[in-house]
Tab-separated table of C-alpha atoms in Angstrom:
chain	number	residue	atom	x	y	z
A	21	MET	CA	156.973	37.425	-70.201
A	22	ASN	CA	159.541	36.194	-72.817
A	23	ILE	CA	160.663	37.944	-75.765
A	24	GLY	CA	162.768	36.882	-78.507
A	25	LEU	CA	165.262	39.812	-79.693
A	26	THR	CA	166.968	39.351	-83.102
A	27	GLY	CA	168.491	41.510	-85.542
A	28	GLY	CA	171.076	40.813	-88.569
A	29	ILE	CA	174.945	40.614	-88.066
A	30	ALA	CA	176.208	43.838	-87.047
A	31	THR	CA	173.003	45.511	-86.025
A	32	GLY	CA	173.735	45.965	-82.433
A	33	LYS	CA	172.162	43.508	-80.528
A	34	SER	CA	174.643	43.116	-77.761
A	35	THR	CA	173.815	47.068	-77.232
A	36	VAL	CA	169.967	46.513	-76.885
A	37	SER	CA	170.136	43.697	-74.788
A	38	SER	CA	172.804	45.007	-72.293
A	39	MET	CA	170.340	47.997	-72.196
A	40	LEU	CA	167.117	45.464	-71.298
A	41	ILE	CA	169.738	43.804	-68.784
A	42	ARG	CA	170.459	47.227	-66.964
A	43	LYS	CA	166.506	47.766	-66.763
A	44	GLY	CA	166.111	44.297	-65.154
A	45	ALA	CA	165.626	41.993	-67.837
A	46	LEU	CA	166.954	38.463	-67.499
A	47	LEU	CA	168.930	37.411	-70.415
A	48	VAL	CA	169.163	33.955	-72.660
A	49	ASP	CA	171.927	34.222	-74.924
A	50	ALA	CA	171.910	31.909	-78.076
A	51	ASP	CA	175.338	32.971	-79.269
A	52	LEU	CA	176.863	32.063	-75.555
A	53	ILE	CA	175.047	29.092	-75.758
A	54	ALA	CA	176.230	28.209	-79.538
A	55	ARG	CA	179.924	28.725	-78.278
A	56	GLU	CA	179.147	26.292	-75.249
A	57	VAL	CA	178.200	23.114	-77.609
A	58	MET	CA	181.429	23.921	-79.493
A	59	LEU	CA	183.893	23.013	-76.224
A	60	PRO	CA	186.018	20.214	-76.204
A	61	GLY	CA	184.146	17.155	-74.980
A	62	HIS	CA	180.661	18.149	-76.083
A	63	PRO	CA	178.931	15.910	-78.302
A	64	VAL	CA	178.021	18.654	-80.749
A	65	LEU	CA	181.711	19.385	-81.574
A	66	ALA	CA	182.498	15.901	-82.237
A	67	ALA	CA	179.668	15.421	-84.840
A	68	VAL	CA	180.751	18.991	-86.277
A	69	ALA	CA	184.478	17.309	-86.606
A	70	GLY	CA	182.872	14.290	-87.879
A	71	HIS	CA	180.828	15.584	-90.823
A	72	PHE	CA	183.581	18.527	-91.870
A	73	GLY	CA	187.076	16.916	-90.648
A	74	GLN	CA	189.369	17.467	-88.326
A	75	ASP	CA	190.508	20.440	-90.314
A	76	VAL	CA	187.979	22.770	-88.316
A	77	ILE	CA	189.507	21.298	-85.144
A	78	GLN	CA	192.719	23.138	-83.842
A	79	GLU	CA	195.597	20.959	-82.179
A	80	ASP	CA	194.164	22.302	-78.477
A	81	GLY	CA	191.086	20.640	-79.491
A	82	GLN	CA	189.046	23.631	-79.769
A	83	LEU	CA	186.666	24.508	-82.930
A	84	ASN	CA	188.550	26.625	-85.565
A	85	ARG	CA	185.598	29.162	-86.192
A	86	LYS	CA	187.571	30.763	-89.217
A	87	LYS	CA	187.878	27.691	-91.072
A	88	LEU	CA	184.692	26.279	-90.421
A	89	GLY	CA	183.064	29.585	-90.963
A	90	GLU	CA	185.041	29.966	-94.525
A	91	ILE	CA	183.124	26.626	-95.659
A	92	ILE	CA	179.627	27.795	-94.456
A	93	PHE	CA	179.323	30.907	-95.547
A	94	ASN	CA	180.488	29.972	-98.993
A	95	ASP	CA	178.082	26.809	-99.327
A	96	PRO	CA	174.487	27.216	-98.305
A	97	ASN	CA	174.123	23.359	-98.070
A	98	GLU	CA	177.049	22.982	-95.467
A	99	ARG	CA	175.506	25.668	-93.692
A	100	LEU	CA	172.320	23.748	-93.436
A	101	VAL	CA	174.048	20.407	-92.311
A	102	LEU	CA	175.926	22.817	-89.551
A	103	ASN	CA	172.572	24.054	-88.325
A	104	GLY	CA	171.222	20.631	-88.478
A	105	ILE	CA	174.061	19.484	-86.241
A	106	THR	CA	174.106	22.318	-83.857
A	107	HIS	CA	170.477	23.920	-83.505
A	108	PRO	CA	168.700	20.799	-81.779
A	109	ALA	CA	171.196	21.255	-78.878
A	110	ILE	CA	171.240	25.020	-78.979
A	111	ARG	CA	167.101	25.088	-78.673
A	112	GLN	CA	167.100	22.763	-76.159
A	113	GLU	CA	169.487	24.522	-73.800
A	114	ILE	CA	167.376	27.835	-74.762
A	115	ARG	CA	164.211	26.460	-73.513
A	116	ARG	CA	165.748	25.018	-70.190
A	117	GLN	CA	166.969	28.280	-69.456
A	118	MET	CA	163.706	30.083	-70.142
A	119	ALA	CA	161.797	27.472	-68.015
A	120	GLU	CA	164.516	28.091	-65.012
A	121	TYR	CA	163.987	31.676	-65.355
A	122	GLU	CA	160.457	31.977	-65.646
A	123	SER	CA	160.057	29.243	-62.680
A	124	ALA	CA	162.595	31.218	-60.577
A	125	TYR	CA	161.305	34.631	-61.299
A	126	PRO	CA	157.597	35.037	-62.815
A	127	GLU	CA	157.641	38.735	-62.675
A	128	ARG	CA	160.802	39.440	-64.701
A	129	LEU	CA	161.020	40.146	-68.385
A	130	VAL	CA	163.081	37.201	-70.250
A	131	VAL	CA	165.403	38.361	-73.379
A	132	VAL	CA	166.489	35.410	-75.837
A	133	ASP	CA	168.984	37.104	-78.105
A	134	ILE	CA	168.661	34.776	-81.232
A	135	PRO	CA	170.524	35.817	-84.148
A	136	LEU	CA	168.485	33.649	-86.751
A	137	LEU	CA	165.157	33.590	-84.786
A	138	TYR	CA	163.443	33.886	-87.679
A	139	GLU	CA	165.583	31.805	-89.902
A	140	SER	CA	165.145	28.868	-87.792
A	141	GLU	CA	161.220	29.580	-87.181
A	142	LEU	CA	161.701	30.144	-83.214
A	143	GLN	CA	158.848	33.157	-83.034
A	144	VAL	CA	156.450	30.959	-81.875
A	145	LEU	CA	158.492	30.492	-78.516
A	146	PHE	CA	157.800	34.249	-77.678
A	147	GLU	CA	154.743	36.588	-76.874
A	148	LYS	CA	156.632	39.238	-78.626
A	149	VAL	CA	159.592	39.483	-81.158
A	150	ILE	CA	161.864	42.843	-81.139
A	151	VAL	CA	164.014	43.416	-84.200
A	152	VAL	CA	167.269	45.742	-83.879
A	153	TYR	CA	167.812	47.267	-87.143
A	154	VAL	CA	169.918	49.402	-89.032
A	155	PRO	CA	169.929	49.858	-92.840
A	156	ARG	CA	171.676	47.386	-94.836
A	157	ASP	CA	174.492	49.519	-96.065
A	158	LYS	CA	175.163	50.890	-92.618
A	159	GLN	CA	175.227	47.182	-91.494
A	160	LEU	CA	177.783	46.350	-94.246
A	161	GLU	CA	179.954	49.154	-93.189
A	162	ARG	CA	179.692	48.196	-89.431
A	163	LEU	CA	180.796	44.832	-90.005
A	164	MET	CA	183.400	45.307	-92.536
A	165	GLU	CA	185.137	47.964	-89.945
A	166	ARG	CA	183.827	45.505	-86.812
A	167	ASP	CA	185.775	42.287	-88.200
A	168	GLY	CA	188.111	44.004	-90.407
A	169	ILE	CA	187.220	41.792	-93.593
A	170	THR	CA	186.453	42.768	-97.360
A	171	GLU	CA	183.321	43.820	-98.830
A	172	GLU	CA	183.220	40.369	-100.568
A	173	ARG	CA	183.265	38.519	-97.248
A	174	ALA	CA	180.898	40.631	-95.576
A	175	LEU	CA	178.307	40.330	-98.242
A	176	ALA	CA	178.691	36.695	-97.722
A	177	ARG	CA	177.960	36.804	-94.153
A	178	LEU	CA	175.314	39.178	-95.158
A	179	ASN	CA	173.498	37.066	-97.517
A	180	SER	CA	173.869	34.004	-95.245
A	181	GLN	CA	170.837	35.534	-93.226
A	182	MET	CA	167.347	36.610	-94.150
A	183	ASP	CA	167.340	40.365	-95.103
A	184	ILE	CA	167.242	42.797	-92.382
A	185	GLU	CA	164.095	44.631	-94.270
A	186	GLN	CA	162.322	41.182	-94.216
A	187	LYS	CA	162.805	40.982	-90.370
A	188	LYS	CA	161.864	44.437	-90.056
A	189	ARG	CA	158.741	43.659	-91.544
A	190	LEU	CA	158.122	40.562	-89.057
A	191	ALA	CA	158.829	42.005	-86.376
A	192	ASP	CA	156.229	42.929	-83.279
A	193	GLU	CA	158.593	46.001	-82.058
A	194	VAL	CA	161.690	47.552	-83.811
A	195	ILE	CA	164.407	49.468	-82.501
A	196	ASP	CA	166.214	51.386	-85.068
A	197	ASN	CA	169.886	51.310	-83.898
A	198	SER	CA	171.098	53.417	-87.043
A	199	GLY	CA	171.486	56.586	-84.795
A	200	THR	CA	173.016	57.786	-81.738
A	201	LEU	CA	173.044	55.626	-78.454
A	202	GLY	CA	171.320	58.107	-76.845
A	203	GLU	CA	168.202	57.780	-79.431
A	204	THR	CA	168.436	53.744	-78.958
A	205	HIS	CA	168.251	54.107	-75.336
A	206	GLU	CA	165.182	56.186	-75.691
A	207	GLN	CA	163.820	53.797	-77.840
A	208	VAL	CA	164.285	50.928	-75.417
A	209	ASP	CA	163.042	52.914	-72.416
A	210	LYS	CA	159.963	53.498	-74.662
A	211	LEU	CA	159.583	49.842	-75.593
A	212	TRP	CA	160.425	48.927	-71.679
A	213	ASN	CA	157.239	51.026	-70.578
A	214	ARG	CA	155.026	49.884	-73.484
A	215	LEU	CA	155.677	46.073	-72.359
A	216	PHE	CA	154.768	46.860	-68.545
A	217	GLU	CA	151.713	48.860	-69.250
């Protein structure tokens, strides 16, 4: 079974995916894939530099994430351009890894962690979509604390994604990660049991 795992920035997707892995799920991590296509020598990074300029490339050839982030979090059109460059390659690799896992481990649960799952309209790939949820005020607080950024910058990032309440409404399953780690664990245990009933 393939399930999509999503949420908003700073809602705790990694926490939930780690719990599912410990239970025996296999993980396809879209963020990791997104980082891999931005490594020096990859054609996607070359295309990004071609559009955004050499300013987004550091002297060592690595992507200057901070510089690119400043551009795309403040200009929705540039964010769309970046998505148009990166998403096809990321989707292709997600599908490849899913197919590989399904073939090698047909009895295992495959969890695909995609932060922008709904924004990218990828829900059709999955039997179920799980949303890791925290209320927006808590999300903002966690993001500011985690990344050491101002409220203004944190809001710009939150506003670049679909609202967490909307994702919650679209979900097949919701894990509310606003309580304790133990409470989240309990919800993951119950979800696991439901998936394998």
